[in-house]
Coordinates of N, CA, C and O in Angstrom, one line a residue:
M86 N -15.8 -239.1 -29.6 CA -15.8 -237.8 -28.3 C -15.2 -237.6 -27.6 O -15.3 -236.4 -27.6
Q87 N -13.8 -238.3 -28.0 CA -12.6 -236.6 -27.8 C -12.4 -235.7 -28.9 O -12.2 -234.5 -28.1
R88 N -12.6 -235.9 -29.5 CA -12.8 -234.7 -30.9 C -13.6 -233.8 -30.2 O -13.3 -231.9 -29.9
F89 N -15.0 -233.4 -29.8 CA -15.9 -233.0 -29.2 C -15.1 -232.5 -28.0 O -14.8 -231.1 -27.6
A90 N -15.3 -233.6 -27.2 CA -14.1 -233.1 -25.5 C -12.9 -231.9 -26.4 O -12.8 -230.8 -25.2
R91 N -12.5 -232.1 -27.0 CA -11.3 -230.9 -27.7 C -11.7 -229.8 -28.0 O -11.3 -228.7 -27.8
R92 N -12.8 -229.9 -28.6 CA -13.2 -228.3 -29.0 C -14.1 -227.8 -27.7 O -13.7 -226.7 -27.8
L93 N -13.7 -228.8 -26.5 CA -15.3 -227.8 -25.4 C -13.7 -227.3 -24.7 O -13.7 -226.0 -23.9
L94 N -12.5 -227.7 -24.6 CA -11.6 -227.7 -23.8 C -11.2 -225.7 -23.8 O -11.2 -225.3 -22.7
P95 N -11.2 -225.3 -25.3 CA -11.3 -223.4 -24.7 C -11.9 -223.4 -24.3 O -11.8 -222.3 -23.7
F96 N -13.2 -223.7 -24.6 CA -14.2 -222.7 -24.1 C -14.4 -223.1 -21.9 O -14.9 -222.0 -21.2
A97 N -13.9 -224.5 -21.9 CA -14.0 -224.2 -20.6 C -12.7 -223.4 -19.8 O -13.0 -222.9 -18.0
V98 N -11.9 -223.1 -20.4 CA -11.1 -222.6 -19.8 C -11.6 -221.1 -19.7 O -10.6 -220.0 -19.1
L99 N -12.2 -220.5 -20.8 CA -12.3 -219.3 -21.5 C -13.7 -219.3 -20.5 O -13.4 -218.1 -19.4
A100 N -14.0 -219.8 -19.3 CA -15.9 -219.1 -19.4 C -15.5 -218.7 -17.7 O -15.6 -217.8 -17.6
P101 N -14.6 -219.7 -17.3 CA -13.6 -218.8 -15.6 C -13.7 -217.6 -15.7 O -13.8 -216.9 -14.4
L102 N -12.4 -217.5 -16.9 CA -11.4 -216.4 -17.0 C -12.5 -215.1 -17.4 O -12.8 -213.8 -16.5
L103 N -14.2 -215.4 -18.4 CA -15.2 -214.5 -18.0 C -15.9 -213.7 -16.7 O -16.0 -213.3 -16.8
A104 N -15.9 -215.1 -16.3 CA -16.8 -214.5 -15.2 C -16.1 -213.6 -14.0 O -16.7 -213.0 -13.4
V105 N -14.9 -213.8 -14.0 CA -13.3 -213.5 -13.2 C -13.8 -212.0 -13.7 O -13.6 -211.2 -13.3
L106 N -13.6 -211.4 -14.9 CA -14.4 -210.4 -15.2 C -14.1 -209.7 -15.2 O -15.0 -208.0 -15.0
T107 N -15.7 -210.0 -15.2 CA -17.1 -209.6 -15.5 C -17.6 -209.1 -13.6 O -17.9 -208.4 -13.6
A108 N -16.9 -210.6 -12.9 CA -16.8 -209.8 -11.4 C -16.7 -208.4 -10.7 O -16.3 -207.9 -9.8
C109 N -15.4 -207.9 -11.6 CA -14.9 -206.9 -11.7 C -15.2 -205.5 -12.3 O -14.5 -204.9 -11.7
G110 N -16.3 -206.2 -12.5 CA -17.1 -204.2 -12.6 C -16.8 -203.5 -14.5 O -16.8 -202.9 -15.3
G111 N -16.5 -205.1 -15.5 CA -15.6 -204.6 -16.6 C -14.7 -205.6 -17.7 O -14.5 -206.7 -16.8
N112 N -14.5 -205.3 -18.2 CA -13.5 -206.1 -18.8 C -12.2 -205.1 -18.7 O -12.4 -204.1 -19.3
S113 N -10.9 -205.7 -19.5 CA -9.5 -205.0 -19.2 C -9.8 -204.5 -20.5 O -8.9 -203.1 -20.7
V114 N -10.4 -204.5 -21.8 CA -10.5 -203.5 -23.1 C -11.1 -202.0 -22.3 O -10.4 -201.1 -22.8
T115 N -13.0 -202.4 -21.5 CA -12.9 -201.1 -21.7 C -13.1 -200.0 -20.4 O -13.1 -199.4 -20.3
G116 N -12.3 -201.1 -19.2 CA -12.7 -200.6 -17.8 C -13.8 -200.2 -17.7 O -14.7 -201.4 -17.7
P117 N -13.8 -200.1 -16.0 CA -14.9 -200.4 -14.8 C -15.7 -199.2 -16.3 O -15.8 -198.2 -16.7
T118 N -17.5 -199.4 -16.0 CA -18.4 -199.2 -16.0 C -18.5 -197.7 -15.4 O -18.3 -197.8 -14.2
P119 N -18.6 -196.6 -15.9 CA -18.4 -194.8 -15.7 C -19.1 -195.2 -14.6 O -20.5 -195.0 -15.0
T120 N -19.1 -194.0 -13.5 CA -20.8 -193.3 -13.0 C -21.0 -192.4 -13.6 O -20.3 -191.6 -13.4
P121 N -22.5 -192.7 -13.8 CA -23.0 -191.1 -14.5 C -22.7 -189.9 -13.5 O -23.4 -190.6 -12.0
P122 N -22.7 -189.1 -14.1 CA -23.1 -188.2 -12.9 C -24.3 -188.2 -12.2 O -25.0 -187.9 -12.3
P123 N -24.1 -187.0 -11.3 CA -25.1 -186.7 -10.0 C -26.5 -186.1 -11.3 O -26.0 -184.9 -11.8
T124 N -27.6 -186.0 -10.6 CA -28.5 -185.2 -11.5 C -28.4 -183.9 -11.1 O -29.0 -183.9 -9.1
P125 N -28.1 -183.1 -11.5 CA -28.5 -181.2 -10.5 C -29.4 -181.6 -10.6 O -30.1 -181.9 -10.8
P126 N -29.5 -180.5 -9.2 CA -30.8 -179.5 -8.1 C -31.7 -179.7 -9.3 O -30.4 -178.4 -9.9
P127 N -33.3 -179.3 -9.3 CA -33.9 -178.5 -10.0 C -33.0 -176.3 -9.6 O -32.9 -176.4 -8.2
P128 N -33.0 -175.7 -9.9 CA -33.2 -173.9 -10.0 C -34.7 -173.5 -8.9 O -35.4 -174.6 -9.3
P129 N -33.8 -172.8 -8.1 CA -35.0 -172.3 -7.2 C -36.0 -171.9 -8.1 O -35.5 -171.0 -9.2
A130 N -37.7 -171.8 -7.0 CA -38.2 -170.6 -7.3 C -37.9 -168.9 -7.8 O -36.9 -168.9 -6.7
A131 N -38.1 -168.4 -8.4 CA -37.7 -167.1 -8.4 C -38.7 -166.7 -7.5 O -40.1 -166.8 -7.2
A132 N -38.0 -165.4 -6.3 CA -38.9 -164.3 -5.5 C -37.9 -163.1 -5.7 O -37.3 -162.9 -5.6
V133 N -38.9 -162.8 -6.6 CA -39.2 -160.8 -6.6 C -39.7 -160.4 -5.7 O -41.0 -160.3 -5.6
T134 N -39.1 -159.6 -5.6 CA -39.4 -158.0 -4.9 C -39.6 -156.6 -5.5 O -38.7 -156.8 -6.0
A135 N -40.1 -156.0 -5.2 CA -40.2 -154.7 -5.7 C -40.5 -153.6 -5.1 O -41.7 -153.3 -3.9
T136 N -39.9 -152.8 -4.7 CA -40.1 -151.4 -4.4 C -39.8 -149.9 -4.7 O -39.1 -150.5 -5.4
G137 N -40.3 -148.9 -4.2 CA -40.0 -147.3 -4.6 C -38.8 -147.2 -4.6 O -38.2 -147.5 -3.8
D138 N -38.4 -146.2 -5.6 CA -36.7 -145.9 -5.1 C -36.3 -144.6 -5.7 O -36.1 -144.0 -6.6
G139 N -36.9 -143.6 -4.7 CA -37.4 -142.3 -5.2 C -38.3 -142.2 -4.8 O -39.3 -142.7 -4.5
K140 N -38.6 -140.5 -5.9 CA -39.5 -140.3 -5.2 C -40.9 -140.2 -6.4 O -40.0 -140.3 -7.5
L141 N -42.2 -140.2 -6.3 CA -42.5 -139.8 -7.6 C -42.3 -138.7 -7.7 O -42.9 -137.4 -7.3
V142 N -42.3 -138.7 -9.6 CA -42.9 -137.1 -9.6 C -43.7 -136.9 -10.8 O -44.5 -138.3 -11.0
V143 N -44.7 -136.7 -10.0 CA -45.4 -135.8 -11.7 C -45.9 -135.2 -11.7 O -45.3 -133.5 -11.7
H144 N -45.5 -134.3 -13.7 CA -46.0 -133.9 -14.4 C -47.4 -133.6 -15.0 O -47.9 -134.5 -15.1
P145 N -47.4 -132.7 -15.6 CA -48.8 -132.6 -16.7 C -48.4 -133.0 -17.5 O -46.8 -133.8 -18.5
S146 N -49.6 -133.9 -18.3 CA -49.1 -134.8 -20.0 C -49.4 -133.5 -20.8 O -50.2 -133.0 -21.4
A147 N -48.2 -134.0 -22.0 CA -48.1 -132.9 -23.1 C -49.4 -133.6 -23.9 O -49.7 -132.4 -25.1
S148 N -49.6 -134.9 -23.4 CA -50.7 -135.4 -24.5 C -52.1 -135.0 -24.2 O -52.3 -134.8 -22.7
P149 N -53.1 -134.7 -24.9 CA -54.7 -133.9 -24.9 C -55.1 -135.3 -24.2 O -56.4 -134.9 -23.3
R150 N -55.3 -136.2 -24.3 CA -55.8 -137.4 -24.3 C -55.6 -137.6 -23.0 O -56.7 -138.4 -22.0
F151 N -54.3 -137.4 -21.5 CA -54.5 -137.4 -20.1 C -54.4 -136.3 -19.3 O -53.8 -135.3 -19.9
A152 N -54.4 -136.3 -18.8 CA -54.3 -134.9 -18.2 C -53.0 -134.5 -17.0 O -52.0 -133.3 -16.9
I153 N -52.3 -135.9 -16.7 CA -51.2 -136.7 -16.1 C -50.2 -137.4 -16.5 O -50.6 -138.4 -17.2
A154 N -48.8 -137.6 -16.4 CA -48.0 -138.1 -16.9 C -47.0 -138.1 -14.7 O -46.9 -137.6 -14.1
L155 N -47.3 -139.7 -14.8 CA -46.6 -140.2 -13.2 C -45.2 -141.3 -13.1 O -45.3 -141.6 -14.1
E156 N -43.9 -140.2 -13.1 CA -43.0 -141.2 -12.9 C -42.7 -142.1 -11.8 O -42.9 -141.1 -10.4
T157 N -42.5 -143.1 -12.1 CA -43.1 -144.4 -10.4 C -41.3 -145.0 -10.9 O -41.3 -145.7 -11.5
P158 N -40.0 -144.5 -10.1 CA -39.6 -144.8 -10.1 C -39.2 -145.7 -9.5 O -39.5 -146.2 -7.8
I159 N -39.0 -147.6 -9.5 CA -39.2 -148.6 -8.9 C -37.6 -148.8 -8.8 O -36.5 -148.9 -9.6
R160 N -37.3 -150.5 -8.4 CA -36.7 -151.6 -7.9 C -36.6 -153.1 -7.5 O -37.7 -152.6 -7.2
I161 N -36.8 -153.3 -8.6 CA -37.0 -154.8 -9.4 C -35.8 -155.8 -8.7 O -34.3 -155.3 -9.2
Q162 N -36.0 -157.2 -7.4 CA -34.8 -158.0 -7.2 C -35.4 -159.1 -7.1 O -36.2 -159.2 -6.4
E163 N -35.1 -160.3 -7.5 CA -34.7 -161.7 -7.7 C -33.6 -161.5 -6.2 O -33.0 -161.2 -6.3
T164 N -34.4 -162.4 -5.9 CA -33.5 -163.0 -4.1 C -33.1 -164.4 -3.9 O -32.5 -164.7 -3.1
A165 N -33.7 -165.1 -5.0 CA -33.6 -166.7 -4.0 C -32.7 -167.2 -5.4 O -32.8 -168.5 -4.9
G166 N -32.0 -166.5 -6.1 CA -31.5 -167.5 -7.6 C -32.5 -168.2 -8.5 O -31.9 -169.0 -9.6
G167 N -33.7 -167.9 -8.6 CA -34.6 -167.8 -9.8 C -34.0 -167.3 -11.2 O -33.5 -165.9 -10.9
A168 N -34.7 -167.6 -12.4 CA -35.3 -166.6 -13.2 C -36.5 -166.1 -13.1 O -37.5 -166.9 -13.3
A169 N -37.0 -164.9 -13.7 CA -38.4 -164.7 -14.3 C -38.3 -164.2 -15.3 O -37.5 -163.1 -16.0
N170 N -39.5 -164.1 -16.0 CA -40.0 -162.7 -17.3 C -41.1 -161.6 -16.7 O -41.7 -162.7 -15.9
W171 N -40.8 -160.6 -17.0 CA -41.2 -159.8 -15.9 C -41.6 -158.9 -17.2 O -42.0 -158.9 -18.8
D172 N -43.6 -159.4 -17.1 CA -44.7 -159.9 -18.1 C -45.2 -158.6 -18.5 O -46.0 -157.6 -19.8
F173 N -45.6 -157.3 -16.9 CA -46.5 -156.1 -16.9 C -46.3 -155.0 -16.1 O -45.9 -155.8 -14.7
A174 N -47.1 -154.3 -16.0 CA -47.0 -152.9 -15.4 C -48.1 -152.5 -15.1 O -48.5 -151.8 -16.0
R175 N -48.6 -152.7 -13.8 CA -50.4 -152.5 -13.9 C -50.4 -151.4 -12.9 O -49.9 -151.9 -11.3
F176 N -51.4 -150.2 -13.4 CA -51.0 -148.8 -12.0 C -53.0 -148.5 -12.5 O -53.5 -148.0 -13.0
S177 N -53.2 -148.5 -10.9 CA -54.8 -148.0 -10.4 C -54.4 -146.9 -9.7 O -54.2 -146.8 -8.7
V178 N -55.4 -146.1 -9.5 CA -56.3 -145.5 -9.4 C -58.0 -145.0 -8.3 O -58.2 -145.7 -8.9
I179 N -57.1 -145.3 -7.5 CA -57.9 -146.0 -6.1 C -58.9 -144.2 -5.5 O -58.6 -143.2 -5.3
K180 N -60.3 -144.0 -5.9 CA -61.2 -142.8 -5.1 C -62.0 -144.0 -3.6 O -63.0 -144.4 -4.2
G181 N -62.1 -143.4 -2.9 CA -63.3 -144.3 -2.2 C -63.0 -145.9 -2.0 O -64.1 -145.9 -1.6
G182 N -62.2 -146.8 -1.8 CA -62.3 -147.5 -2.4 C -62.1 -148.3 -3.1 O -61.9 -149.3 -3.2
K183 N -62.3 -148.1 -4.9 CA -63.1 -147.7 -5.6 C -62.1 -148.1 -6.7 O -61.6 -146.6 -6.6
E184 N -61.6 -149.1 -7.7 CA -61.1 -148.7 -9.2 C -61.6 -147.3 -9.7 O -62.2 -147.5 -10.3
I185 N -60.8 -145.8 -10.4 CA -61.8 -145.1 -10.9 C -60.9 -145.1 -12.3 O -61.5 -144.6 -13.4
E186 N -59.8 -145.4 -12.1 CA -58.7 -145.5 -13.6 C -57.4 -146.2 -13.8 O -57.1 -146.8 -12.8
R187 N -57.2 -147.1 -15.0 CA -56.1 -148.0 -14.8 C -55.8 -147.4 -16.3 O -56.2 -147.6 -16.6
G188 N -53.9 -147.5 -16.0 CA -53.3 -148.0 -16.7 C -52.1 -149.1 -16.7 O -52.5 -149.8 -15.9
E189 N -51.7 -150.1 -18.7 CA -50.7 -151.4 -18.1 C -50.6 -150.3 -19.0 O -50.3 -151.1 -20.3
L190 N -48.7 -150.8 -18.6 CA -47.9 -151.2 -19.3 C -47.8 -152.9 -19.9 O -47.3 -153.7 -19.1
G191 N -48.1 -152.9 -20.8 CA -47.6 -154.8 -21.1 C -45.8 -155.4 -21.5 O -45.1 -154.5 -21.6
S192 N -45.7 -156.7 -22.2 CA -45.0 -157.3 -22.4 C -43.6 -156.3 -23.4 O -42.3 -156.1 -23.4
T193 N -45.1 -155.9 -24.2 CA -43.8 -155.8 -25.6 C -43.3 -154.3 -25.6 O -42.0 -154.4 -26.2
P194 N -43.8 -153.2 -24.5 CA -42.7 -152.0 -24.6 C -41.9 -153.0 -23.1 O -40.7 -151.9 -23.4
I195 N -42.0 -153.4 -22.4 CA -40.6 -153.6 -21.3 C -39.6 -154.8 -22.0 O -38.5 -154.7 -21.8
R196 N -40.0 -155.4 -23.2 CA -39.3 -156.4 -23.4 C -38.0 -155.4 -24.7 O -36.9 -155.3 -24.6
A197 N -39.0 -154.4 -25.2 CA -38.5 -154.0 -26.3 C -37.3 -152.8 -25.7 O -36.3 -152.6 -25.5
A198 N -37.6 -152.7 -24.3 CA -36.9 -151.7 -23.2 C -35.2 -152.9 -22.6 O -35.1 -151.9 -22.0
G199 N -35.4 -153.9 -23.2 CA -34.1 -154.5 -22.8 C -34.6 -154.8 -21.0 O -33.8 -155.7 -20.5
L200 N -35.4 -154.8 -21.1 CA -36.0 -154.9 -19.3 C -37.1 -156.3 -18.8 O -37.2 -157.0 -17.5
S201 N -37.4 -157.6 -19.9 CA -38.7 -159.0 -19.6 C -37.3 -159.9 -19.0 O -37.8 -160.2 -17.7
S202 N -36.0 -159.9 -18.7 CA -35.8 -161.7 -18.2 C -35.2 -160.8 -16.9 O -34.4 -159.7 -16.4
I203 N -35.6 -161.2 -15.6 CA -35.3 -160.5 -14.0 C -33.9 -161.9 -14.1 O -34.7 -163.0 -13.9
A204 N -33.1 -161.8 -14.2 CA -31.3 -162.6 -13.5 C -31.8 -162.9 -12.2 O -32.6 -162.1 -11.0
P205 N -31.4 -164.1 -11.8 CA -30.9 -164.7 -10.9 C -30.3 -163.9 -9.9 O -29.3 -162.9 -10.4
K206 N -30.9 -163.6 -8.8 CA -29.7 -162.5 -7.8 C -29.7 -161.3 -8.0 O -28.9 -160.1 -8.3
S207 N -30.6 -160.9 -9.3 CA -30.5 -159.1 -9.7 C -31.2 -157.9 -8.9 O -32.0 -158.3 -8.0
N208 N -30.1 -157.3 -9.6 CA -31.2 -155.6 -9.2 C -31.5 -154.8 -9.9 O -30.0 -154.8 -11.0
L209 N -32.8 -154.3 -10.4 CA -33.0 -153.7 -11.8 C -33.8 -152.5 -11.3 O -34.6 -152.6 -10.7
P210 N -32.7 -151.5 -11.3 CA -33.7 -150.0 -11.6 C -34.1 -149.3 -12.5 O -33.7 -149.2 -13.6
T211 N -35.8 -149.2 -11.9 CA -35.7 -148.6 -13.8 C -37.3 -147.3 -13.3 O -37.3 -147.7 -12.1
T212 N -37.5 -147.2 -13.9 CA -38.2 -145.9 -14.6 C -40.0 -145.6 -15.0 O -39.5 -146.4 -16.4
I213 N -40.9 -146.4 -14.6 CA -41.6 -146.5 -15.3 C -42.1 -144.6 -15.2 O -43.0 -144.2 -14.5
V214 N -43.2 -144.6 -16.4 CA -44.1 -143.6 -16.7 C -45.7 -144.0 -17.3 O -45.5 -144.7 -18.2
F215 N -46.9 -143.7 -16.2 CA -48.6 -143.9 -16.7 C -48.7 -142.4 -17.2 O -48.4 -141.5 -15.9
R216 N -49.8 -142.3 -17.9 CA -50.6 -141.7 -17.7 C -52.1 -141.6 -17.6 O -52.2 -142.7 -17.3
F217 N -52.6 -140.4 -16.9 CA -53.8 -140.4 -16.8 C -54.5 -139.9 -16.4 O -53.7 -138.9 -16.6
N218 N -56.2 -139.6 -16.2 CA -57.3 -138.6 -15.6 C -57.2 -138.3 -14.3 O -58.0 -136.5 -14.4
A219 N -57.3 -138.9 -13.9 CA -57.9 -138.2 -12.0 C -57.4 -137.5 -11.6 O -56.6 -139.0 -10.9
P220 N -57.2 -136.8 -11.0 CA -56.7 -135.7 -10.1 C -56.8 -135.7 -9.0 O -56.5 -135.1 -8.1
D221 N -58.3 -136.5 -8.7 CA -58.6 -137.0 -7.2 C -58.7 -138.2 -6.8 O -59.4 -138.7 -7.5
F222 N -57.1 -138.4 -5.9 CA -57.6 -140.3 -5.7 C -57.8 -140.4 -4.0 O -56.5 -139.3 -4.0
D223 N -57.8 -140.9 -3.7 CA -56.9 -141.6 -2.7 C -56.1 -142.5 -2.7 O -55.6 -142.3 -1.1
D224 N -56.0 -143.2 -3.6 CA -54.8 -144.3 -3.2 C -53.7 -144.5 -4.8 O -55.1 -144.3 -5.6
L225 N -53.1 -144.5 -4.8 CA -52.5 -145.3 -6.1 C -51.8 -146.8 -5.7 O -51.1 -147.1 -5.4
T226 N -52.3 -148.1 -6.4 CA -51.5 -149.7 -6.8 C -50.9 -149.4 -7.7 O -51.3 -149.4 -8.9
L227 N -49.0 -149.7 -8.0 CA -49.2 -150.6 -9.4 C -48.6 -151.9 -8.7 O -47.6 -152.2 -7.9
T228 N -48.6 -152.9 -9.5 CA -48.5 -154.3 -9.6 C -48.0 -154.7 -10.2 O -48.4 -154.0 -12.0
L229 N -47.1 -155.4 -10.6 CA -46.0 -155.8 -11.6 C -46.5 -157.7 -11.2 O -46.9 -158.4 -10.4
G230 N -45.6 -158.3 -12.7 CA -46.8 -159.6 -13.1 C -45.3 -160.5 -13.9 O -44.8 -159.5 -14.7
F231 N -45.0 -160.8 -13.0 CA -44.1 -162.2 -13.5 C -44.2 -163.6 -14.0 O -45.6 -164.3 -13.4
T232 N -43.4 -164.6 -15.1 CA -43.4 -165.7 -14.8 C -42.2 -166.5 -14.6 O -40.9 -165.7 -15.0
D233 N -42.7 -167.3 -13.9 CA -41.1 -168.0 -13.6 C -40.5 -168.3 -14.2 O -41.3 -168.9 -15.1
T234 N -39.7 -169.1 -14.6 CA -39.0 -168.7 -16.4 C -38.5 -170.7 -16.1 O -38.5 -171.1 -16.7
H235 N -38.6 -171.5 -15.4 CA -38.1 -173.1 -14.6 C -39.9 -173.1 -14.4 O -39.7 -174.6 -14.8
T236 N -40.7 -172.9 -13.3 CA -42.0 -173.4 -13.6 C -42.6 -172.9 -14.5 O -43.7 -174.0 -14.6
L237 N -42.2 -172.1 -14.8 CA -43.7 -171.0 -15.2 C -44.7 -170.9 -15.3 O -45.6 -170.6 -15.6
A238 N -45.3 -170.4 -13.3 CA -46.1 -170.4 -12.6 C -45.7 -168.5 -12.8 O -45.3 -167.5 -13.0
K239 N -47.5 -168.2 -12.8 CA -47.4 -167.0 -13.2 C -47.0 -166.3 -11.9 O -48.6 -166.8 -10.9
F240 N -46.9 -164.9 -11.4 CA -47.7 -164.0 -9.7 C -47.2 -162.7 -10.0 O -46.8 -162.6 -10.9
T241 N -47.3 -162.0 -9.1 CA -47.8 -160.8 -9.8 C -47.2 -160.1 -8.1 O -46.9 -161.0 -7.3
V242 N -47.0 -158.8 -7.9 CA -46.0 -158.3 -6.8 C -46.5 -156.9 -7.1 O -46.7 -156.2 -7.5
D243 N -47.1 -156.4 -5.9 CA -47.1 -154.8 -5.4 C -45.9 -154.1 -5.0 O -45.2 -155.0 -4.4
V244 N -46.2 -153.5 -5.6 CA -45.1 -151.8 -5.2 C -45.6 -150.8 -3.8 O -46.5 -150.0 -4.6
P245 N -45.4 -151.7 -2.6 CA -45.6 -150.6 -2.0 C -45.6 -149.2 -2.1 O -44.6 -148.5 -2.2
F246 N -47.1 -148.5 -2.0 CA -46.8 -146.7 -1.6 C -46.0 -146.3 -0.9 O -45.9 -145.6 -1.0
S247 N -45.6 -147.0 -0.1 CA -45.1 -146.0 1.4 C -43.8 -146.4 1.0 O -43.0 -145.8 1.5
S248 N -43.6 -147.4 0.4 CA -41.8 -147.5 0.0 C -41.4 -146.3 -1.2 O -39.9 -145.8 -1.2
F249 N -42.0 -145.6 -1.9 CA -41.5 -144.4 -2.5 C -41.5 -143.0 -1.2 O -41.7 -143.4 -0.6
G250 N -40.1 -142.2 -1.6 CA -39.2 -141.1 -0.5 C -40.4 -139.7 -0.9 O -39.9 -139.2 0.4
G251 N -41.3 -139.5 -1.3 CA -42.2 -139.0 -1.1 C -42.9 -139.1 -2.4 O -42.1 -139.5 -3.4
V252 N -43.0 -137.6 -3.2 CA -44.3 -136.8 -4.4 C -43.3 -135.1 -4.6 O -43.3 -134.3 -4.2
D253 N -42.9 -135.1 -5.6 CA -42.3 -134.1 -6.3 C -43.7 -134.2 -7.4 O -44.2 -134.1 -8.2
F254 N -43.5 -132.3 -8.0 CA -43.8 -131.7 -8.7 C -43.6 -130.9 -10.0 O -42.5 -130.1 -9.8
N255 N -43.3 -131.5 -11.4 CA -42.6 -130.7 -12.4 C -43.3 -130.3 -13.2 O -44.4 -130.8 -13.8
V256 N -43.3 -129.3 -13.3 CA -44.2 -128.1 -13.9 C -44.2 -128.5 -16.1 O -45.2 -128.6 -16.6
T257 N -42.8 -129.0 -16.0 CA -42.6 -129.5 -17.0 C -43.3 -130.2 -18.1 O -43.1 -131.2 -17.6
P258 N -44.6 -130.3 -18.8 CA -45.2 -131.2 -20.0 C -44.3 -132.3 -20.0 O -44.0 -131.6 -20.3
M259 N -44.4 -133.6 -19.5 CA -44.0 -134.6 -20.0 C -44.8 -135.2 -21.4 O -46.0 -135.3 -21.8
N260 N -43.7 -135.4 -23.3 CA -44.9 -136.0 -23.6 C -44.1 -137.3 -24.3 O -43.4 -137.3 -24.3
I261 N -45.3 -138.4 -23.8 CA -44.5 -139.1 -24.7 C -46.2 -140.5 -25.1 O -47.1 -139.5 -25.0
P262 N -45.4 -140.9 -25.2 CA -46.4 -141.5 -26.4 C -47.4 -142.5 -25.8 O -48.0 -143.1 -26.1
S263 N -47.1 -143.1 -25.0 CA -47.8 -144.3 -23.7 C -47.3 -144.5 -22.7 O -46.0 -144.0 -22.7
H264 N -47.4 -145.3 -22.5 CA -47.1 -145.9 -21.2 C -45.3 -146.1 -21.6 O -45.2 -146.9 -22.2
T265 N -44.0 -146.0 -20.6 CA -43.2 -146.1 -20.9 C -42.3 -146.7 -19.7 O -42.7 -146.4 -18.9
V266 N -41.1 -147.6 -20.3 CA -40.7 -147.8 -19.5 C -39.1 -147.7 -19.3 O -38.5 -148.0 -20.9
E267 N -38.2 -147.1 -18.6 CA -36.3 -147.3 -18.6 C -35.5 -147.9 -17.7 O -36.1 -147.6 -16.2
K268 N -34.4 -148.2 -18.3 CA -33.7 -148.4 -16.9 C -33.1 -147.6 -17.1 O -32.5 -146.6 -17.7
R269 N -32.8 -147.3 -16.0 CA -32.0 -145.8 -14.9 C -30.3 -146.4 -14.3 O -30.3 -147.1 -14.9

């Protein structure tokens, strides 16, 4: 029995020492357990606005398929600190409250122009050129489509016609292969 008690003596001495070290938040070899860094808040949702940024410019179209080419200078702004992808620009010609013609610029030419990413707190001046045939209309509607890069929510923004600085006419025919967009 004494032999057995002698073997347990080192364990009896070490047990309280281990208890004290555990209560101190760690052991002397590794130190205290590190506190994990706080989880950062999620990025805010994108808030995008778009307005006219100058005068609309009407040209005759050099393409025989269309009568008119319209330059639409716009400014796209992200104001909340989120980010978005610009997916499309849709142009509608309205007569008597009904859409009589529509043109759309898809994501491929927007991406090719290097304009698809709308960065947080950004300010992007662009010009979109649409071609159409209806010379007699009451209203024009320009709608831009976006996808929030964080939430993947899709949303649209209308560019108010009243935000353009008026309309100019240029008699030089505009020769463009299709609807286009470029950064100003």
